[in-house]
């Protein structure tokens, strides 16, 4: 556990990481160091592997409009504003907008481009934000969580965005979802368990979301349309003046 580490272990690892990666943002060094319990050799190897992955992955565009990657970036996993502390807020829209037969690799590329755009927007808005994000997992009627994509998403976040998930809000937190999570959480670390929150429906659910998200972001999420229909598709949600959601065209040409 982290509390068992001495101050010298923490300071020594971060100092060594600074020497190994001159010019690398302090936040990145701290996140990789903490993720590997301040073991310098393991932290260094993880960051080297992640930098190689970024060099190979990020230049690739998700694909043209209508492709699996562009669909993922524009509809399946979208950046929807910021929380009260200026953190990026992302919405995973179940698997409702996913093609019936898709390329998981292409979809993950779209997800990665959305993550990069959202984190960049948060940094541009507030350079002093803590670099983490709120992820909302919305499972509307008739939708399910694609387990293959969930596993790939978990691996990608763990390997290349360590420490960058602040909170994961699962909606709707129905009694069935609660029972499933009670079993599933046994397979996750205490850090992950503390990060996940099941949000109940209707007024209580909206009040919970409001504790984390300002009204502007709630509007971008289409949160008040719950009682009428599943949450609005991104193009149906009115955006505040001067704010533009990440879309397939912008992402594909980035």
GROMACS .gro file of C-alpha atoms in nm:
model
  254
    1UNK     CA    1   0.000   0.000   0.000
    2UNK     CA    2   0.112   0.355  -0.069
    3UNK     CA    3   0.103   0.451   0.300
    4UNK     CA    4   0.377   0.192   0.366
    5UNK     CA    5   0.619   0.373   0.135
    6UNK     CA    6   0.862   0.621   0.284
    7UNK     CA    7   0.897   0.979   0.167
    8UNK     CA    8   1.241   0.891   0.030
    9UNK     CA    9   1.091   0.620  -0.194
   10UNK     CA   10   0.838   0.863  -0.340
   11UNK     CA   11   1.080   1.151  -0.385
   12UNK     CA   12   1.357   0.927  -0.517
   13UNK     CA   13   1.135   0.772  -0.784
   14UNK     CA   14   1.000   1.104  -0.908
   15UNK     CA   15   1.351   1.255  -0.916
   16UNK     CA   16   1.478   0.955  -1.114
   17UNK     CA   17   1.185   0.988  -1.355
   18UNK     CA   18   1.272   1.355  -1.410
   19UNK     CA   19   1.625   1.254  -1.501
   20UNK     CA   20   1.507   0.978  -1.736
   21UNK     CA   21   1.245   1.194  -1.910
   22UNK     CA   22   1.368   1.555  -1.923
   23UNK     CA   23   1.094   1.796  -2.026
   24UNK     CA   24   0.812   1.551  -1.950
   25UNK     CA   25   0.523   1.720  -1.762
   26UNK     CA   26   0.543   1.674  -1.387
   27UNK     CA   27   0.186   1.548  -1.380
   28UNK     CA   28   0.271   1.263  -1.617
   29UNK     CA   29   0.577   1.163  -1.417
   30UNK     CA   30   0.378   1.168  -1.093
   31UNK     CA   31   0.092   0.965  -1.241
   32UNK     CA   32   0.315   0.687  -1.377
   33UNK     CA   33   0.523   0.681  -1.059
   34UNK     CA   34   0.216   0.651  -0.837
   35UNK     CA   35   0.061   0.385  -1.060
   36UNK     CA   36   0.368   0.165  -1.013
   37UNK     CA   37   0.395   0.232  -0.640
   38UNK     CA   38   0.706   0.448  -0.691
   39UNK     CA   39   0.915   0.162  -0.825
   40UNK     CA   40   1.142   0.353  -1.062
   41UNK     CA   41   1.234   0.067  -1.297
   42UNK     CA   42   0.871  -0.036  -1.346
   43UNK     CA   43   0.751   0.325  -1.376
   44UNK     CA   44   1.021   0.398  -1.633
   45UNK     CA   45   0.940   0.087  -1.839
   46UNK     CA   46   0.567   0.168  -1.835
   47UNK     CA   47   0.621   0.526  -1.953
   48UNK     CA   48   0.862   0.418  -2.227
   49UNK     CA   49   0.605   0.167  -2.354
   50UNK     CA   50   0.328   0.428  -2.337
   51UNK     CA   51   0.532   0.688  -2.527
   52UNK     CA   52   0.599   0.431  -2.800
   53UNK     CA   53   0.225   0.352  -2.813
   54UNK     CA   54   0.138   0.723  -2.841
   55UNK     CA   55   0.391   0.771  -3.121
   56UNK     CA   56   0.239   0.481  -3.316
   57UNK     CA   57  -0.128   0.542  -3.234
   58UNK     CA   58  -0.213   0.911  -3.210
   59UNK     CA   59  -0.114   1.012  -3.566
   60UNK     CA   60  -0.376   0.769  -3.700
   61UNK     CA   61  -0.715   0.926  -3.772
   62UNK     CA   62  -1.023   0.731  -3.655
   63UNK     CA   63  -1.139   0.709  -4.016
   64UNK     CA   64  -1.382   0.880  -4.253
   65UNK     CA   65  -1.737   0.967  -4.154
   66UNK     CA   66  -1.944   0.654  -4.108
   67UNK     CA   67  -1.646   0.432  -4.026
   68UNK     CA   68  -1.625   0.243  -3.696
   69UNK     CA   69  -1.363   0.477  -3.553
   70UNK     CA   70  -1.545   0.795  -3.651
   71UNK     CA   71  -1.872   0.657  -3.514
   72UNK     CA   72  -1.705   0.582  -3.181
   73UNK     CA   73  -1.553   0.931  -3.159
   74UNK     CA   74  -1.875   1.108  -3.255
   75UNK     CA   75  -2.146   0.905  -3.087
   76UNK     CA   76  -2.037   0.609  -2.875
   77UNK     CA   77  -1.781   0.788  -2.656
   78UNK     CA   78  -1.797   1.167  -2.647
   79UNK     CA   79  -1.655   1.461  -2.454
   80UNK     CA   80  -1.945   1.644  -2.286
   81UNK     CA   81  -1.797   1.940  -2.102
   82UNK     CA   82  -1.637   1.972  -1.757
   83UNK     CA   83  -1.715   1.905  -1.392
   84UNK     CA   84  -1.714   2.164  -1.112
   85UNK     CA   85  -1.334   2.136  -1.081
   86UNK     CA   86  -1.270   2.174  -1.455
   87UNK     CA   87  -1.209   1.804  -1.522
   88UNK     CA   88  -1.311   1.665  -1.861
   89UNK     CA   89  -1.643   1.475  -1.860
   90UNK     CA   90  -1.687   1.185  -2.102
   91UNK     CA   91  -2.005   0.993  -2.187
   92UNK     CA   92  -1.994   0.628  -2.289
   93UNK     CA   93  -2.334   0.571  -2.448
   94UNK     CA   94  -2.369   0.198  -2.376
   95UNK     CA   95  -2.328   0.016  -2.703
   96UNK     CA   96  -2.634   0.177  -2.855
   97UNK     CA   97  -2.452   0.357  -3.134
   98UNK     CA   98  -2.204   0.082  -3.210
   99UNK     CA   99  -2.225  -0.103  -3.542
  100UNK     CA  100  -2.351  -0.461  -3.506
  101UNK     CA  101  -2.023  -0.587  -3.645
  102UNK     CA  102  -1.736  -0.358  -3.570
  103UNK     CA  103  -1.363  -0.348  -3.557
  104UNK     CA  104  -1.276  -0.318  -3.188
  105UNK     CA  105  -0.935  -0.172  -3.280
  106UNK     CA  106  -1.097   0.101  -3.491
  107UNK     CA  107  -1.348   0.180  -3.218
  108UNK     CA  108  -1.074   0.208  -2.956
  109UNK     CA  109  -0.886   0.447  -3.184
  110UNK     CA  110  -1.195   0.667  -3.190
  111UNK     CA  111  -1.219   0.647  -2.810
  112UNK     CA  112  -0.853   0.745  -2.774
  113UNK     CA  113  -0.899   1.050  -2.998
  114UNK     CA  114  -1.196   1.158  -2.785
  115UNK     CA  115  -0.989   1.118  -2.467
  116UNK     CA  116  -0.704   1.322  -2.611
  117UNK     CA  117  -0.936   1.599  -2.729
  118UNK     CA  118  -1.120   1.613  -2.397
  119UNK     CA  119  -0.804   1.624  -2.186
  120UNK     CA  120  -0.658   1.891  -2.417
  121UNK     CA  121  -0.975   2.100  -2.384
  122UNK     CA  122  -0.959   2.075  -2.003
  123UNK     CA  123  -0.593   2.185  -2.004
  124UNK     CA  124  -0.667   2.475  -2.238
  125UNK     CA  125  -0.957   2.583  -2.019
  126UNK     CA  126  -0.766   2.548  -1.691
  127UNK     CA  127  -0.395   2.460  -1.707
  128UNK     CA  128  -0.401   2.390  -1.332
  129UNK     CA  129  -0.672   2.120  -1.344
  130UNK     CA  130  -0.560   1.789  -1.193
  131UNK     CA  131  -0.563   1.604  -1.527
  132UNK     CA  132  -0.828   1.352  -1.429
  133UNK     CA  133  -1.172   1.292  -1.579
  134UNK     CA  134  -1.527   1.194  -1.493
  135UNK     CA  135  -1.654   0.907  -1.708
  136UNK     CA  136  -2.028   0.843  -1.730
  137UNK     CA  137  -2.136   0.495  -1.840
  138UNK     CA  138  -2.491   0.526  -1.967
  139UNK     CA  139  -2.676   0.201  -2.030
  140UNK     CA  140  -3.010   0.301  -2.180
  141UNK     CA  141  -3.299   0.069  -2.257
  142UNK     CA  142  -3.203  -0.205  -2.497
  143UNK     CA  143  -2.835  -0.126  -2.461
  144UNK     CA  144  -2.563  -0.329  -2.301
  145UNK     CA  145  -2.199  -0.290  -2.220
  146UNK     CA  146  -1.989  -0.458  -2.486
  147UNK     CA  147  -1.748  -0.664  -2.275
  148UNK     CA  148  -1.472  -0.683  -2.536
  149UNK     CA  149  -1.471  -0.306  -2.572
  150UNK     CA  150  -1.490  -0.264  -2.193
  151UNK     CA  151  -1.180  -0.481  -2.148
  152UNK     CA  152  -0.988  -0.293  -2.416
  153UNK     CA  153  -1.094   0.039  -2.266
  154UNK     CA  154  -0.980  -0.074  -1.922
  155UNK     CA  155  -0.643  -0.190  -2.054
  156UNK     CA  156  -0.590   0.133  -2.249
  157UNK     CA  157  -0.677   0.355  -1.953
  158UNK     CA  158  -0.460   0.150  -1.720
  159UNK     CA  159  -0.155   0.140  -1.945
  160UNK     CA  160  -0.159   0.486  -2.102
  161UNK     CA  161  -0.373   0.710  -1.881
  162UNK     CA  162  -0.284   0.593  -1.528
  163UNK     CA  163  -0.444   0.787  -1.249
  164UNK     CA  164  -0.656   0.994  -1.488
  165UNK     CA  165  -1.000   0.859  -1.398
  166UNK     CA  166  -1.144   1.065  -1.113
  167UNK     CA  167  -1.492   0.913  -1.101
  168UNK     CA  168  -1.697   0.661  -1.298
  169UNK     CA  169  -2.072   0.720  -1.276
  170UNK     CA  170  -2.291   0.430  -1.389
  171UNK     CA  171  -2.651   0.514  -1.486
  172UNK     CA  172  -2.910   0.383  -1.424
  173UNK     CA  173  -2.813   0.229  -1.091
  174UNK     CA  174  -3.109  -0.007  -1.084
  175UNK     CA  175  -3.141  -0.282  -0.819
  176UNK     CA  176  -3.016  -0.531  -1.079
  177UNK     CA  177  -2.714  -0.312  -1.159
  178UNK     CA  178  -2.643  -0.283  -0.787
  179UNK     CA  179  -2.647  -0.660  -0.744
  180UNK     CA  180  -2.421  -0.710  -1.045
  181UNK     CA  181  -2.176  -0.448  -0.918
  182UNK     CA  182  -2.174  -0.605  -0.572
  183UNK     CA  183  -2.028  -0.917  -0.734
  184UNK     CA  184  -1.813  -0.748  -0.998
  185UNK     CA  185  -1.639  -0.513  -0.754
  186UNK     CA  186  -1.479  -0.811  -0.579
  187UNK     CA  187  -1.250  -0.840  -0.882
  188UNK     CA  188  -1.134  -0.476  -0.871
  189UNK     CA  189  -0.884  -0.296  -0.651
  190UNK     CA  190  -0.999  -0.074  -0.366
  191UNK     CA  191  -0.897   0.232  -0.571
  192UNK     CA  192  -1.131   0.131  -0.854
  193UNK     CA  193  -1.413   0.040  -0.616
  194UNK     CA  194  -1.394   0.384  -0.455
  195UNK     CA  195  -1.405   0.552  -0.795
  196UNK     CA  196  -1.727   0.384  -0.918
  197UNK     CA  197  -2.068   0.521  -0.823
  198UNK     CA  198  -2.406   0.379  -0.928
  199UNK     CA  199  -2.649   0.666  -0.988
  200UNK     CA  200  -3.017   0.608  -0.919
  201UNK     CA  201  -3.293   0.720  -1.155
  202UNK     CA  202  -3.518   1.027  -1.159
  203UNK     CA  203  -3.481   1.314  -0.911
  204UNK     CA  204  -3.236   1.140  -0.682
  205UNK     CA  205  -3.014   1.056  -0.979
  206UNK     CA  206  -3.023   1.409  -1.112
  207UNK     CA  207  -2.930   1.545  -0.770
  208UNK     CA  208  -2.634   1.307  -0.760
  209UNK     CA  209  -2.513   1.419  -1.102
  210UNK     CA  210  -2.555   1.783  -0.999
  211UNK     CA  211  -2.310   1.732  -0.711
  212UNK     CA  212  -2.042   1.649  -0.968
  213UNK     CA  213  -2.146   1.846  -1.276
  214UNK     CA  214  -2.253   2.207  -1.340
  215UNK     CA  215  -2.577   2.286  -1.522
  216UNK     CA  216  -2.392   2.365  -1.846
  217UNK     CA  217  -2.252   2.011  -1.855
  218UNK     CA  218  -2.585   1.858  -1.756
  219UNK     CA  219  -2.734   2.034  -2.058
  220UNK     CA  220  -2.462   1.891  -2.284
  221UNK     CA  221  -2.551   1.548  -2.151
  222UNK     CA  222  -2.921   1.595  -2.230
  223UNK     CA  223  -2.988   1.486  -1.875
  224UNK     CA  224  -3.338   1.634  -1.848
  225UNK     CA  225  -3.468   1.423  -2.140
  226UNK     CA  226  -3.457   1.105  -1.932
  227UNK     CA  227  -3.831   1.095  -1.868
  228UNK     CA  228  -3.916   1.132  -2.238
  229UNK     CA  229  -3.668   0.919  -2.425
  230UNK     CA  230  -3.317   0.778  -2.407
  231UNK     CA  231  -3.057   1.049  -2.382
  232UNK     CA  232  -3.029   1.255  -2.693
  233UNK     CA  233  -2.774   1.169  -2.956
  234UNK     CA  234  -2.488   1.423  -2.959
  235UNK     CA  235  -2.619   1.611  -3.262
  236UNK     CA  236  -2.957   1.660  -3.093
  237UNK     CA  237  -2.815   1.828  -2.783
  238UNK     CA  238  -2.805   2.210  -2.797
  239UNK     CA  239  -2.455   2.336  -2.722
  240UNK     CA  240  -2.378   2.662  -2.541
  241UNK     CA  241  -2.249   2.946  -2.760
  242UNK     CA  242  -1.879   2.912  -2.826
  243UNK     CA  243  -1.867   2.546  -2.721
  244UNK     CA  244  -1.840   2.263  -2.972
  245UNK     CA  245  -1.854   1.894  -2.894
  246UNK     CA  246  -1.596   1.658  -3.039
  247UNK     CA  247  -1.735   1.524  -3.365
  248UNK     CA  248  -1.626   1.274  -3.624
  249UNK     CA  249  -1.521   1.534  -3.880
  250UNK     CA  250  -1.310   1.738  -3.639
  251UNK     CA  251  -1.149   1.429  -3.492
  252UNK     CA  252  -1.079   1.261  -3.824
  253UNK     CA  253  -0.903   1.568  -3.960
  254UNK     CA  254  -0.707   1.646  -3.642
   0.00000   0.00000   0.00000
